[in-house]
Amino acid sequence: MKTTHIRHNWQLIPRDAATEDVVSHSLHYGGAVFEWIRVYSTEQWPKIFKLREHIERLFYSAKVMDLKIPYSVDELCAACLQVVKENGIDAWYLRPIVYLGTGAMGLSVLDKEIELNVSISLWKWWKYLSNDPINVKIPRIRRVDPSTTDMNAKISWNYANSILASSEIKKAWFDEALLLDTSGYIAEWPWENIFFIKNEEVFTPAEGGILPWITRATVIEVFNKELDIIVQEVNIHPDELGEYDEAFFVGTAAEVTPIGSITNEKRQKFEYTSGNEESLTTHMKELYHQITHGTLPTYMHRLS
Ligand code: PMP
C-alpha cells in the first residue's frame, strides 16, 4: 500500500511527484544508504522503535560512502516523526534513503556536481514473515566478504548479494536463506541476524561478517536483563547445526521469527523446537512484542 506523502529534501511532496531521473548515480552504481524502521501501533499510537539508533546507523553508512547528509541526527529523527504524523497512519515501515541523483556519472561520489538526495517514505507492511516456524536453506552463494565492503553499513550495493541468495532459495521452495561467510561459518539471513539455543545457552555469530545493529543488540540486552542469560558471540560452523535445540532470526522486519528447520548445502535437514509454546524463542518473541508495543515499562524510552 502506498503512502500519500513523502519528505524529499525537506519538502513534503505527494508520493506520485517523487520521481527520479533514470540517469542517476545511485540507481546505476548502488551507492545509496538506507534504513528500514518499524512504526508500531501502541496505546499512545503510533510509535517508532529505536528511531535514534536507526538514524545514527544511517549517518554511519553515509560516512562510509562519503555522502555528506546536510542535516543533523536530531533533524532527521524529527523529520521521520513528522512523516508518520503527516500520513496519519498506525503500523508502517519508514524508509529513509540517502542517494546520489543526477549531475555526474563518474564513479567518484566526491564530485561536487552530483546532487545528494535525502528522502523519507513509508508504506504499510504488517508482517514480513508468517507466525509459523520457517524452513530455511543454506544457499550456494556466500555472504559478501568483509574485505570487500563495510559490513556495518547499510549500503544498497551489499543487498545485491542478499537478492542473489533469496532468489536461489526461493526457486528451491524454501522460506528464507541462511548465508555462510566466505570462511564457511554461519553469517546471517539476507536481511536479518540469527540466534541458536542449546540447553538454555544462547549463541549468535560474532561481529565482522554481519550487519550487527538494532534488533540483535535488543535481543542480547533482553536475554541478559530479563532472563539472566549472557549471549555468546561465536563462530558457528554448519556442521554443528544438529547440536542446537532452537534457532530464530531477528531484525527490524522479521522481529523474532522462529526457525523450524535448516537444510544445509549437503541437503541434510535439521529440525528445531523453536515454535513450541514453552521454547525460549517463544518467550523472547513475546518479550520483543511487549517492548515494541510499549507494554514493558523499562523499555518505553526506546519508543519515539
Ligand atoms: N542483517 C542485514 C543484512 C540486514 O539488512 C538487517 C536489516 N536491517 C539486519 C541484519 C538486522 O536488522 P536490524 O539491525 O535493523 O535489526
PDB file of C-alpha atoms and ligand atoms in Angstrom:
ATOM      1  CA  MET A   1       0.000   0.000   0.000  1.00  0.00           C
ATOM      2  CA  LYS A   2       1.357   3.417  -0.940  1.00  0.00           C
ATOM      3  CA  THR A   3       1.857   6.318   1.418  1.00  0.00           C
ATOM      4  CA  THR A   4       0.276   9.610   0.324  1.00  0.00           C
ATOM      5  CA  HIS A   5       3.188  11.951   1.052  1.00  0.00           C
ATOM      6  CA  ILE A   6       6.941  11.630   1.368  1.00  0.00           C
ATOM      7  CA  ARG A   7       9.612  14.013   2.614  1.00  0.00           C
ATOM      8  CA  HIS A   8      12.063  14.680  -0.185  1.00  0.00           C
ATOM      9  CA  ASN A   9      14.983  17.007   0.572  1.00  0.00           C
ATOM     10  CA  TRP A  10      12.950  18.542   3.391  1.00  0.00           C
ATOM     11  CA  GLN A  11       9.864  19.252   1.277  1.00  0.00           C
ATOM     12  CA  LEU A  12       6.657  17.372   1.877  1.00  0.00           C
ATOM     13  CA  ILE A  13       5.549  16.221  -1.575  1.00  0.00           C
ATOM     14  CA  PRO A  14       2.827  13.899  -2.894  1.00  0.00           C
ATOM     15  CA  ARG A  15       4.149  10.358  -3.344  1.00  0.00           C
ATOM     16  CA  ASP A  16       3.410  10.381  -7.084  1.00  0.00           C
ATOM     17  CA  ALA A  17       5.543  13.501  -7.558  1.00  0.00           C
ATOM     18  CA  ALA A  18       8.595  11.758  -6.076  1.00  0.00           C
ATOM     19  CA  THR A  19      10.173  10.518  -9.295  1.00  0.00           C
ATOM     20  CA  GLU A  20      13.852  10.184 -10.199  1.00  0.00           C
ATOM     21  CA  ASP A  21      15.799  10.673 -13.431  1.00  0.00           C
ATOM     22  CA  VAL A  22      16.901   7.304 -14.887  1.00  0.00           C
ATOM     23  CA  VAL A  23      20.393   8.772 -15.325  1.00  0.00           C
ATOM     24  CA  SER A  24      21.052   8.973 -11.591  1.00  0.00           C
ATOM     25  CA  HIS A  25      24.228   7.842  -9.861  1.00  0.00           C
ATOM     26  CA  SER A  26      22.878   5.542  -7.114  1.00  0.00           C
ATOM     27  CA  LEU A  27      20.465   3.784  -9.461  1.00  0.00           C
ATOM     28  CA  HIS A  28      23.365   2.790 -11.720  1.00  0.00           C
ATOM     29  CA  TYR A  29      26.072   2.031  -9.147  1.00  0.00           C
ATOM     30  CA  GLY A  30      24.219   1.020  -5.928  1.00  0.00           C
ATOM     31  CA  GLY A  31      25.891   3.627  -3.719  1.00  0.00           C
ATOM     32  CA  ALA A  32      22.783   4.653  -1.733  1.00  0.00           C
ATOM     33  CA  VAL A  33      22.479   4.098   2.021  1.00  0.00           C
ATOM     34  CA  PHE A  34      19.177   3.472   3.726  1.00  0.00           C
ATOM     35  CA  GLU A  35      17.279   2.425   6.831  1.00  0.00           C
ATOM     36  CA  TRP A  36      14.294   0.244   7.429  1.00  0.00           C
ATOM     37  CA  ILE A  37      12.402   1.322  10.526  1.00  0.00           C
ATOM     38  CA  ARG A  38       9.223  -0.003  12.142  1.00  0.00           C
ATOM     39  CA  VAL A  39       6.329   2.157  13.250  1.00  0.00           C
ATOM     40  CA  TYR A  40       4.167   0.333  15.815  1.00  0.00           C
ATOM     41  CA  SER A  41       0.597   0.844  16.786  1.00  0.00           C
ATOM     42  CA  THR A  42       0.739   1.294  20.589  1.00  0.00           C
ATOM     43  CA  GLU A  43      -1.650   2.659  23.198  1.00  0.00           C
ATOM     44  CA  GLN A  44      -0.069   6.100  22.649  1.00  0.00           C
ATOM     45  CA  TRP A  45      -0.136   5.359  18.912  1.00  0.00           C
ATOM     46  CA  PRO A  46       1.897   5.480  16.716  1.00  0.00           C
ATOM     47  CA  LYS A  47       5.474   4.907  17.999  1.00  0.00           C
ATOM     48  CA  ILE A  48       8.807   4.319  16.247  1.00  0.00           C
ATOM     49  CA  PHE A  49      11.117   1.678  17.775  1.00  0.00           C
ATOM     50  CA  LYS A  50      14.772   2.731  18.281  1.00  0.00           C
ATOM     51  CA  LEU A  51      14.458   5.666  15.883  1.00  0.00           C
ATOM     52  CA  ARG A  52      17.679   7.411  17.013  1.00  0.00           C
ATOM     53  CA  GLU A  53      19.728   4.188  16.663  1.00  0.00           C
ATOM     54  CA  HIS A  54      18.456   3.738  13.104  1.00  0.00           C
ATOM     55  CA  ILE A  55      19.261   7.328  12.154  1.00  0.00           C
ATOM     56  CA  GLU A  56      22.708   7.018  13.745  1.00  0.00           C
ATOM     57  CA  ARG A  57      23.315   3.922  11.587  1.00  0.00           C
ATOM     58  CA  LEU A  58      22.171   5.912   8.532  1.00  0.00           C
ATOM     59  CA  PHE A  59      24.806   8.558   9.345  1.00  0.00           C
ATOM     60  CA  TYR A  60      27.429   5.858   9.859  1.00  0.00           C
ATOM     61  CA  SER A  61      26.572   4.279   6.483  1.00  0.00           C
ATOM     62  CA  ALA A  62      26.621   7.698   4.793  1.00  0.00           C
ATOM     63  CA  LYS A  63      30.063   8.426   6.283  1.00  0.00           C
ATOM     64  CA  VAL A  64      31.383   5.111   4.958  1.00  0.00           C
ATOM     65  CA  MET A  65      30.186   6.094   1.473  1.00  0.00           C
ATOM     66  CA  ASP A  66      31.412   9.718   1.773  1.00  0.00           C
ATOM     67  CA  LEU A  67      27.865  11.044   1.430  1.00  0.00           C
ATOM     68  CA  LYS A  68      27.517  14.260   3.417  1.00  0.00           C
ATOM     69  CA  ILE A  69      23.994  14.459   4.845  1.00  0.00           C
ATOM     70  CA  PRO A  70      23.139  18.180   5.145  1.00  0.00           C
ATOM     71  CA  TYR A  71      21.006  17.645   8.287  1.00  0.00           C
ATOM     72  CA  SER A  72      21.681  16.569  11.877  1.00  0.00           C
ATOM     73  CA  VAL A  73      20.623  13.295  13.547  1.00  0.00           C
ATOM     74  CA  ASP A  74      18.025  15.261  15.564  1.00  0.00           C
ATOM     75  CA  GLU A  75      16.651  16.887  12.417  1.00  0.00           C
ATOM     76  CA  LEU A  76      16.247  13.568  10.607  1.00  0.00           C
ATOM     77  CA  CYS A  77      14.616  11.958  13.678  1.00  0.00           C
ATOM     78  CA  ALA A  78      12.153  14.876  13.773  1.00  0.00           C
ATOM     79  CA  ALA A  79      11.518  14.528  10.025  1.00  0.00           C
ATOM     80  CA  CYS A  80      10.719  10.808  10.430  1.00  0.00           C
ATOM     81  CA  LEU A  81       8.205  11.565  13.190  1.00  0.00           C
ATOM     82  CA  GLN A  82       6.767  14.306  11.004  1.00  0.00           C
ATOM     83  CA  VAL A  83       6.231  11.957   8.033  1.00  0.00           C
ATOM     84  CA  VAL A  84       4.393   9.488  10.261  1.00  0.00           C
ATOM     85  CA  LYS A  85       2.151  12.292  11.555  1.00  0.00           C
ATOM     86  CA  GLU A  86       1.585  13.786   8.103  1.00  0.00           C
ATOM     87  CA  ASN A  87       0.390  10.475   6.695  1.00  0.00           C
ATOM     88  CA  GLY A  88      -1.890   9.797   9.674  1.00  0.00           C
ATOM     89  CA  ILE A  89      -1.042   6.135   9.927  1.00  0.00           C
ATOM     90  CA  ASP A  90      -0.671   3.446  12.573  1.00  0.00           C
ATOM     91  CA  ALA A  91       1.636   0.468  11.796  1.00  0.00           C
ATOM     92  CA  TRP A  92       4.001   1.035   8.882  1.00  0.00           C
ATOM     93  CA  TYR A  93       7.615   0.899   7.724  1.00  0.00           C
ATOM     94  CA  LEU A  94       9.703   4.033   7.383  1.00  0.00           C
ATOM     95  CA  ARG A  95      12.384   4.119   4.714  1.00  0.00           C
ATOM     96  CA  PRO A  96      14.898   6.974   4.915  1.00  0.00           C
ATOM     97  CA  ILE A  97      17.321   6.812   1.989  1.00  0.00           C
ATOM     98  CA  VAL A  98      20.331   8.960   1.099  1.00  0.00           C
ATOM     99  CA  TYR A  99      21.222   8.693  -2.575  1.00  0.00           C
ATOM    100  CA  LEU A 100      23.052  10.419  -5.385  1.00  0.00           C
ATOM    101  CA  GLY A 101      20.980  11.720  -8.249  1.00  0.00           C
ATOM    102  CA  THR A 102      21.941  13.443 -11.449  1.00  0.00           C
ATOM    103  CA  GLY A 103      24.895  15.738 -12.198  1.00  0.00           C
ATOM    104  CA  ALA A 104      27.809  13.446 -12.920  1.00  0.00           C
ATOM    105  CA  MET A 105      28.135   9.790 -13.792  1.00  0.00           C
ATOM    106  CA  GLY A 106      31.796   9.192 -12.982  1.00  0.00           C
ATOM    107  CA  LEU A 107      32.300   6.779 -10.078  1.00  0.00           C
ATOM    108  CA  SER A 108      33.610   9.324  -7.580  1.00  0.00           C
ATOM    109  CA  VAL A 109      30.943  10.446  -5.133  1.00  0.00           C
ATOM    110  CA  LEU A 110      33.129  13.455  -4.246  1.00  0.00           C
ATOM    111  CA  ASP A 111      32.228  15.219  -7.497  1.00  0.00           C
ATOM    112  CA  LYS A 112      30.593  18.494  -6.401  1.00  0.00           C
ATOM    113  CA  GLU A 113      28.238  18.388  -9.385  1.00  0.00           C
ATOM    114  CA  ILE A 114      26.336  15.334  -8.124  1.00  0.00           C
ATOM    115  CA  GLU A 115      23.049  16.039  -6.435  1.00  0.00           C
ATOM    116  CA  LEU A 116      22.614  14.405  -2.999  1.00  0.00           C
ATOM    117  CA  ASN A 117      19.057  13.498  -2.009  1.00  0.00           C
ATOM    118  CA  VAL A 118      17.525  12.550   1.323  1.00  0.00           C
ATOM    119  CA  SER A 119      14.049  11.040   1.169  1.00  0.00           C
ATOM    120  CA  ILE A 120      11.797   9.546   3.804  1.00  0.00           C
ATOM    121  CA  SER A 121       8.917   7.409   2.619  1.00  0.00           C
ATOM    122  CA  LEU A 122       6.723   4.906   4.382  1.00  0.00           C
ATOM    123  CA  TRP A 123       4.408   2.079   3.489  1.00  0.00           C
ATOM    124  CA  LYS A 124       2.167  -0.455   5.095  1.00  0.00           C
ATOM    125  CA  TRP A 125       3.573  -3.928   5.583  1.00  0.00           C
ATOM    126  CA  TRP A 126       2.129  -5.597   8.639  1.00  0.00           C
ATOM    127  CA  LYS A 127       4.225  -8.715   8.905  1.00  0.00           C
ATOM    128  CA  TYR A 128       7.213  -9.693   6.805  1.00  0.00           C
ATOM    129  CA  LEU A 129       7.020 -13.428   7.574  1.00  0.00           C
ATOM    130  CA  SER A 130       4.378 -15.822   8.827  1.00  0.00           C
ATOM    131  CA  ASN A 131       3.965 -16.515  12.547  1.00  0.00           C
ATOM    132  CA  ASP A 132       4.729 -20.190  11.942  1.00  0.00           C
ATOM    133  CA  PRO A 133       8.324 -21.504  12.146  1.00  0.00           C
ATOM    134  CA  ILE A 134      10.021 -21.091   8.770  1.00  0.00           C
ATOM    135  CA  ASN A 135      12.074 -23.503   6.671  1.00  0.00           C
ATOM    136  CA  VAL A 136      15.498 -22.212   5.838  1.00  0.00           C
ATOM    137  CA  LYS A 137      18.152 -23.289   3.347  1.00  0.00           C
ATOM    138  CA  ILE A 138      21.851 -22.516   3.109  1.00  0.00           C
ATOM    139  CA  PRO A 139      22.383 -21.249  -0.454  1.00  0.00           C
ATOM    140  CA  ARG A 140      25.383 -21.898  -2.654  1.00  0.00           C
ATOM    141  CA  ILE A 141      26.245 -18.206  -2.746  1.00  0.00           C
ATOM    142  CA  ARG A 142      28.255 -16.890   0.242  1.00  0.00           C
ATOM    143  CA  ARG A 143      27.811 -13.609   2.170  1.00  0.00           C
ATOM    144  CA  VAL A 144      29.808 -10.753   0.690  1.00  0.00           C
ATOM    145  CA  ASP A 145      33.341 -10.787   2.132  1.00  0.00           C
ATOM    146  CA  PRO A 146      34.101  -8.141   4.829  1.00  0.00           C
ATOM    147  CA  SER A 147      37.305  -7.238   2.968  1.00  0.00           C
ATOM    148  CA  THR A 148      35.217  -6.031   0.012  1.00  0.00           C
ATOM    149  CA  THR A 149      32.795  -3.678   1.807  1.00  0.00           C
ATOM    150  CA  ASP A 150      31.886  -2.320   5.267  1.00  0.00           C
ATOM    151  CA  MET A 151      29.552  -4.937   6.774  1.00  0.00           C
ATOM    152  CA  ASN A 152      28.373  -2.495   9.490  1.00  0.00           C
ATOM    153  CA  ALA A 153      26.961  -0.119   6.880  1.00  0.00           C
ATOM    154  CA  LYS A 154      23.588  -0.467   5.194  1.00  0.00           C
ATOM    155  CA  ILE A 155      24.678   0.209   1.616  1.00  0.00           C
ATOM    156  CA  SER A 156      22.367  -0.712  -1.298  1.00  0.00           C
ATOM    157  CA  TRP A 157      25.226  -2.451  -3.067  1.00  0.00           C
ATOM    158  CA  ASN A 158      25.524  -5.048  -0.234  1.00  0.00           C
ATOM    159  CA  TYR A 159      21.946  -6.110  -0.984  1.00  0.00           C
ATOM    160  CA  ALA A 160      22.738  -7.403  -4.482  1.00  0.00           C
ATOM    161  CA  ASN A 161      24.327 -10.332  -2.605  1.00  0.00           C
ATOM    162  CA  SER A 162      21.168 -10.671  -0.450  1.00  0.00           C
ATOM    163  CA  ILE A 163      18.940 -10.683  -3.556  1.00  0.00           C
ATOM    164  CA  LEU A 164      21.009 -13.449  -5.196  1.00  0.00           C
ATOM    165  CA  ALA A 165      20.760 -15.601  -2.042  1.00  0.00           C
ATOM    166  CA  SER A 166      16.999 -15.038  -1.713  1.00  0.00           C
ATOM    167  CA  SER A 167      16.308 -15.865  -5.361  1.00  0.00           C
ATOM    168  CA  GLU A 168      18.379 -19.042  -5.128  1.00  0.00           C
ATOM    169  CA  ILE A 169      16.464 -20.479  -2.157  1.00  0.00           C
ATOM    170  CA  LYS A 170      13.006 -19.274  -3.285  1.00  0.00           C
ATOM    171  CA  LYS A 171      13.493 -21.254  -6.504  1.00  0.00           C
ATOM    172  CA  ALA A 172      14.037 -24.330  -4.273  1.00  0.00           C
ATOM    173  CA  TRP A 173      10.751 -23.524  -2.414  1.00  0.00           C
ATOM    174  CA  PHE A 174      12.305 -22.589   0.947  1.00  0.00           C
ATOM    175  CA  ASP A 175      11.098 -19.607   3.012  1.00  0.00           C
ATOM    176  CA  GLU A 176      14.445 -17.934   3.596  1.00  0.00           C
ATOM    177  CA  ALA A 177      18.197 -18.198   3.033  1.00  0.00           C
ATOM    178  CA  LEU A 178      20.869 -18.538   5.709  1.00  0.00           C
ATOM    179  CA  LEU A 179      24.160 -17.282   4.302  1.00  0.00           C
ATOM    180  CA  LEU A 180      27.586 -18.618   5.197  1.00  0.00           C
ATOM    181  CA  ASP A 181      30.527 -16.221   5.213  1.00  0.00           C
ATOM    182  CA  THR A 182      33.500 -16.738   2.901  1.00  0.00           C
ATOM    183  CA  SER A 183      35.284 -18.761   5.645  1.00  0.00           C
ATOM    184  CA  GLY A 184      32.352 -21.181   5.756  1.00  0.00           C
ATOM    185  CA  TYR A 185      30.831 -20.054   9.095  1.00  0.00           C
ATOM    186  CA  ILE A 186      27.195 -19.061   9.573  1.00  0.00           C
ATOM    187  CA  ALA A 187      26.720 -15.338   8.920  1.00  0.00           C
ATOM    188  CA  GLU A 188      23.138 -14.123   8.627  1.00  0.00           C
ATOM    189  CA  TRP A 189      19.960 -14.141   6.655  1.00  0.00           C
ATOM    190  CA  PRO A 190      19.912 -11.776   3.620  1.00  0.00           C
ATOM    191  CA  TRP A 191      18.480  -9.065   5.885  1.00  0.00           C
ATOM    192  CA  GLU A 192      18.296 -10.358   9.448  1.00  0.00           C
ATOM    193  CA  ASN A 193      20.525 -11.848  12.177  1.00  0.00           C
ATOM    194  CA  ILE A 194      20.350 -15.349  13.662  1.00  0.00           C
ATOM    195  CA  PHE A 195      20.453 -16.861  17.185  1.00  0.00           C
ATOM    196  CA  PHE A 196      20.779 -20.506  18.289  1.00  0.00           C
ATOM    197  CA  ILE A 197      19.872 -22.132  21.616  1.00  0.00           C
ATOM    198  CA  LYS A 198      21.334 -25.291  23.158  1.00  0.00           C
ATOM    199  CA  ASN A 199      20.494 -26.388  26.755  1.00  0.00           C
ATOM    200  CA  GLU A 200      19.271 -22.840  27.574  1.00  0.00           C
ATOM    201  CA  GLU A 201      22.576 -21.330  26.383  1.00  0.00           C
ATOM    202  CA  VAL A 202      22.271 -18.766  23.609  1.00  0.00           C
ATOM    203  CA  PHE A 203      24.699 -18.232  20.720  1.00  0.00           C
ATOM    204  CA  THR A 204      24.900 -15.790  17.823  1.00  0.00           C
ATOM    205  CA  PRO A 205      27.511 -15.285  15.081  1.00  0.00           C
ATOM    206  CA  ALA A 206      30.260 -12.856  16.130  1.00  0.00           C
ATOM    207  CA  GLU A 207      30.521  -9.423  14.518  1.00  0.00           C
ATOM    208  CA  GLY A 208      32.715  -8.957  11.458  1.00  0.00           C
ATOM    209  CA  GLY A 209      30.747 -10.675   8.707  1.00  0.00           C
ATOM    210  CA  ILE A 210      27.235  -9.458   9.605  1.00  0.00           C
ATOM    211  CA  LEU A 211      25.188  -6.267   9.967  1.00  0.00           C
ATOM    212  CA  PRO A 212      25.050  -6.333  13.763  1.00  0.00           C
ATOM    213  CA  TRP A 213      22.987  -3.352  14.979  1.00  0.00           C
ATOM    214  CA  ILE A 214      19.434  -2.791  16.151  1.00  0.00           C
ATOM    215  CA  THR A 215      17.365  -5.916  16.891  1.00  0.00           C
ATOM    216  CA  ARG A 216      20.382  -8.133  17.616  1.00  0.00           C
ATOM    217  CA  ALA A 217      21.503  -5.662  20.313  1.00  0.00           C
ATOM    218  CA  THR A 218      17.962  -5.512  21.745  1.00  0.00           C
ATOM    219  CA  VAL A 219      17.731  -9.307  21.937  1.00  0.00           C
ATOM    220  CA  ILE A 220      21.186  -9.602  23.580  1.00  0.00           C
ATOM    221  CA  GLU A 221      20.147  -6.928  26.119  1.00  0.00           C
ATOM    222  CA  VAL A 222      16.793  -8.575  26.867  1.00  0.00           C
ATOM    223  CA  PHE A 223      18.325 -12.053  27.305  1.00  0.00           C
ATOM    224  CA  ASN A 224      20.744 -10.509  29.782  1.00  0.00           C
ATOM    225  CA  LYS A 225      18.377  -8.238  31.728  1.00  0.00           C
ATOM    226  CA  GLU A 226      15.139 -10.237  31.678  1.00  0.00           C
ATOM    227  CA  LEU A 227      16.333 -13.862  31.539  1.00  0.00           C
ATOM    228  CA  ASP A 228      19.805 -13.591  33.098  1.00  0.00           C
ATOM    229  CA  ILE A 229      21.414 -15.232  30.053  1.00  0.00           C
ATOM    230  CA  ILE A 230      24.655 -13.906  28.575  1.00  0.00           C
ATOM    231  CA  VAL A 231      24.529 -14.421  24.808  1.00  0.00           C
ATOM    232  CA  GLN A 232      27.760 -15.938  23.474  1.00  0.00           C
ATOM    233  CA  GLU A 233      29.076 -14.314  20.286  1.00  0.00           C
ATOM    234  CA  VAL A 234      30.967 -17.085  18.494  1.00  0.00           C
ATOM    235  CA  ASN A 235      31.821 -18.577  15.111  1.00  0.00           C
ATOM    236  CA  ILE A 236      29.210 -21.220  14.293  1.00  0.00           C
ATOM    237  CA  HIS A 237      30.021 -23.903  11.732  1.00  0.00           C
ATOM    238  CA  PRO A 238      27.196 -25.525   9.716  1.00  0.00           C
ATOM    239  CA  ASP A 239      28.469 -28.972  10.817  1.00  0.00           C
ATOM    240  CA  GLU A 240      27.257 -28.003  14.340  1.00  0.00           C
ATOM    241  CA  LEU A 241      23.655 -27.328  13.234  1.00  0.00           C
ATOM    242  CA  GLY A 242      22.412 -30.638  14.668  1.00  0.00           C
ATOM    243  CA  GLU A 243      23.620 -29.696  18.180  1.00  0.00           C
ATOM    244  CA  TYR A 244      21.077 -26.914  18.697  1.00  0.00           C
ATOM    245  CA  ASP A 245      17.535 -27.171  20.109  1.00  0.00           C
ATOM    246  CA  GLU A 246      16.196 -23.874  18.785  1.00  0.00           C
ATOM    247  CA  ALA A 247      17.066 -21.259  16.178  1.00  0.00           C
ATOM    248  CA  PHE A 248      15.476 -17.917  15.305  1.00  0.00           C
ATOM    249  CA  PHE A 249      16.005 -14.891  13.094  1.00  0.00           C
ATOM    250  CA  VAL A 250      15.824 -11.326  14.428  1.00  0.00           C
ATOM    251  CA  GLY A 251      15.631  -7.996  12.668  1.00  0.00           C
ATOM    252  CA  THR A 252      13.567  -4.890  12.202  1.00  0.00           C
ATOM    253  CA  ALA A 253      11.355  -6.581   9.595  1.00  0.00           C
ATOM    254  CA  ALA A 254      11.269 -10.153  10.942  1.00  0.00           C
ATOM    255  CA  GLU A 255      11.211  -9.102  14.628  1.00  0.00           C
ATOM    256  CA  VAL A 256      11.690 -12.534  16.312  1.00  0.00           C
ATOM    257  CA  THR A 257      10.909 -15.317  13.796  1.00  0.00           C
ATOM    258  CA  PRO A 258      11.226 -18.977  14.876  1.00  0.00           C
ATOM    259  CA  ILE A 259      13.078 -21.300  12.522  1.00  0.00           C
ATOM    260  CA  GLY A 260      11.519 -24.763  12.083  1.00  0.00           C
ATOM    261  CA  SER A 261      14.325 -26.304  10.048  1.00  0.00           C
ATOM    262  CA  ILE A 262      17.626 -25.549   8.333  1.00  0.00           C
ATOM    263  CA  THR A 263      18.749 -27.538   5.279  1.00  0.00           C
ATOM    264  CA  ASN A 264      22.479 -27.404   4.669  1.00  0.00           C
ATOM    265  CA  GLU A 265      24.441 -27.431   1.408  1.00  0.00           C
ATOM    266  CA  LYS A 266      24.545 -31.272   1.511  1.00  0.00           C
ATOM    267  CA  ARG A 267      20.711 -31.296   1.696  1.00  0.00           C
ATOM    268  CA  GLN A 268      20.713 -32.556   5.319  1.00  0.00           C
ATOM    269  CA  LYS A 269      17.744 -31.141   7.226  1.00  0.00           C
ATOM    270  CA  PHE A 270      17.982 -30.152  10.907  1.00  0.00           C
ATOM    271  CA  GLU A 271      14.751 -29.542  12.828  1.00  0.00           C
ATOM    272  CA  TYR A 272      14.220 -27.243  15.821  1.00  0.00           C
ATOM    273  CA  THR A 273      11.645 -26.826  18.575  1.00  0.00           C
ATOM    274  CA  SER A 274      11.712 -23.007  18.328  1.00  0.00           C
ATOM    275  CA  GLY A 275       7.976 -22.767  17.593  1.00  0.00           C
ATOM    276  CA  ASN A 276       6.865 -24.642  20.751  1.00  0.00           C
ATOM    277  CA  GLU A 277       4.892 -22.608  23.260  1.00  0.00           C
ATOM    278  CA  GLU A 278       7.378 -23.282  26.079  1.00  0.00           C
ATOM    279  CA  SER A 279      10.508 -22.552  23.991  1.00  0.00           C
ATOM    280  CA  LEU A 280      12.931 -19.733  24.839  1.00  0.00           C
ATOM    281  CA  THR A 281      12.329 -18.416  21.294  1.00  0.00           C
ATOM    282  CA  THR A 282       8.600 -18.032  22.017  1.00  0.00           C
ATOM    283  CA  HIS A 283       9.435 -16.302  25.291  1.00  0.00           C
ATOM    284  CA  MET A 284      11.762 -13.860  23.511  1.00  0.00           C
ATOM    285  CA  LYS A 285       9.168 -13.289  20.782  1.00  0.00           C
ATOM    286  CA  GLU A 286       6.612 -12.280  23.427  1.00  0.00           C
ATOM    287  CA  LEU A 287       9.054 -10.002  25.268  1.00  0.00           C
ATOM    288  CA  TYR A 288      10.032  -8.315  21.983  1.00  0.00           C
ATOM    289  CA  HIS A 289       6.367  -7.763  21.134  1.00  0.00           C
ATOM    290  CA  GLN A 290       5.760  -6.158  24.547  1.00  0.00           C
ATOM    291  CA  ILE A 291       8.828  -3.906  24.172  1.00  0.00           C
ATOM    292  CA  THR A 292       7.924  -2.680  20.670  1.00  0.00           C
ATOM    293  CA  HIS A 293       4.276  -2.161  21.602  1.00  0.00           C
ATOM    294  CA  GLY A 294       5.099  -0.156  24.733  1.00  0.00           C
ATOM    295  CA  THR A 295       3.789  -2.568  27.363  1.00  0.00           C
ATOM    296  CA  LEU A 296       7.118  -3.285  29.101  1.00  0.00           C
ATOM    297  CA  PRO A 297       7.750  -0.081  31.114  1.00  0.00           C
ATOM    298  CA  THR A 298      11.571  -0.413  31.375  1.00  0.00           C
ATOM    299  CA  TYR A 299      11.921  -0.193  27.573  1.00  0.00           C
ATOM    300  CA  MET A 300       9.458   2.666  26.945  1.00  0.00           C
ATOM    301  CA  HIS A 301      12.330   5.089  26.308  1.00  0.00           C
ATOM    302  CA  ARG A 302      13.186   3.096  23.129  1.00  0.00           C
ATOM    303  CA  LEU A 303       9.956   4.309  21.516  1.00  0.00           C
ATOM    304  CA  SER A 304       9.697   7.800  19.988  1.00  0.00           C
TER     305      SER A 304
HETATM  306  N1  PMP B   1      21.461  -8.093   8.570  1.00  0.00           N
HETATM  307  C1  PMP B   1      21.119  -7.479   7.434  1.00  0.00           C
HETATM  308  C2  PMP B   1      21.919  -7.777   6.203  1.00  0.00           C
HETATM  309  C3  PMP B   1      20.049  -6.571   7.388  1.00  0.00           C
HETATM  310  O1  PMP B   1      19.717  -5.962   6.246  1.00  0.00           O
HETATM  311  C4  PMP B   1      19.327  -6.314   8.569  1.00  0.00           C
HETATM  312  C5  PMP B   1      18.146  -5.383   8.500  1.00  0.00           C
HETATM  313  N2  PMP B   1      18.483  -4.046   8.613  1.00  0.00           N
HETATM  314  C6  PMP B   1      19.744  -6.960   9.759  1.00  0.00           C
HETATM  315  C7  PMP B   1      20.809  -7.856   9.712  1.00  0.00           C
HETATM  316  C8  PMP B   1      19.122  -6.739  11.083  1.00  0.00           C
HETATM  317  O2  PMP B   1      18.353  -5.645  11.181  1.00  0.00           O
HETATM  318  P1  PMP B   1      18.377  -4.513  12.281  1.00  0.00           P
HETATM  319  O3  PMP B   1      19.794  -4.124  12.614  1.00  0.00           O
HETATM  320  O4  PMP B   1      17.620  -3.412  11.632  1.00  0.00           O
HETATM  321  O5  PMP B   1      17.703  -5.127  13.426  1.00  0.00           O
END
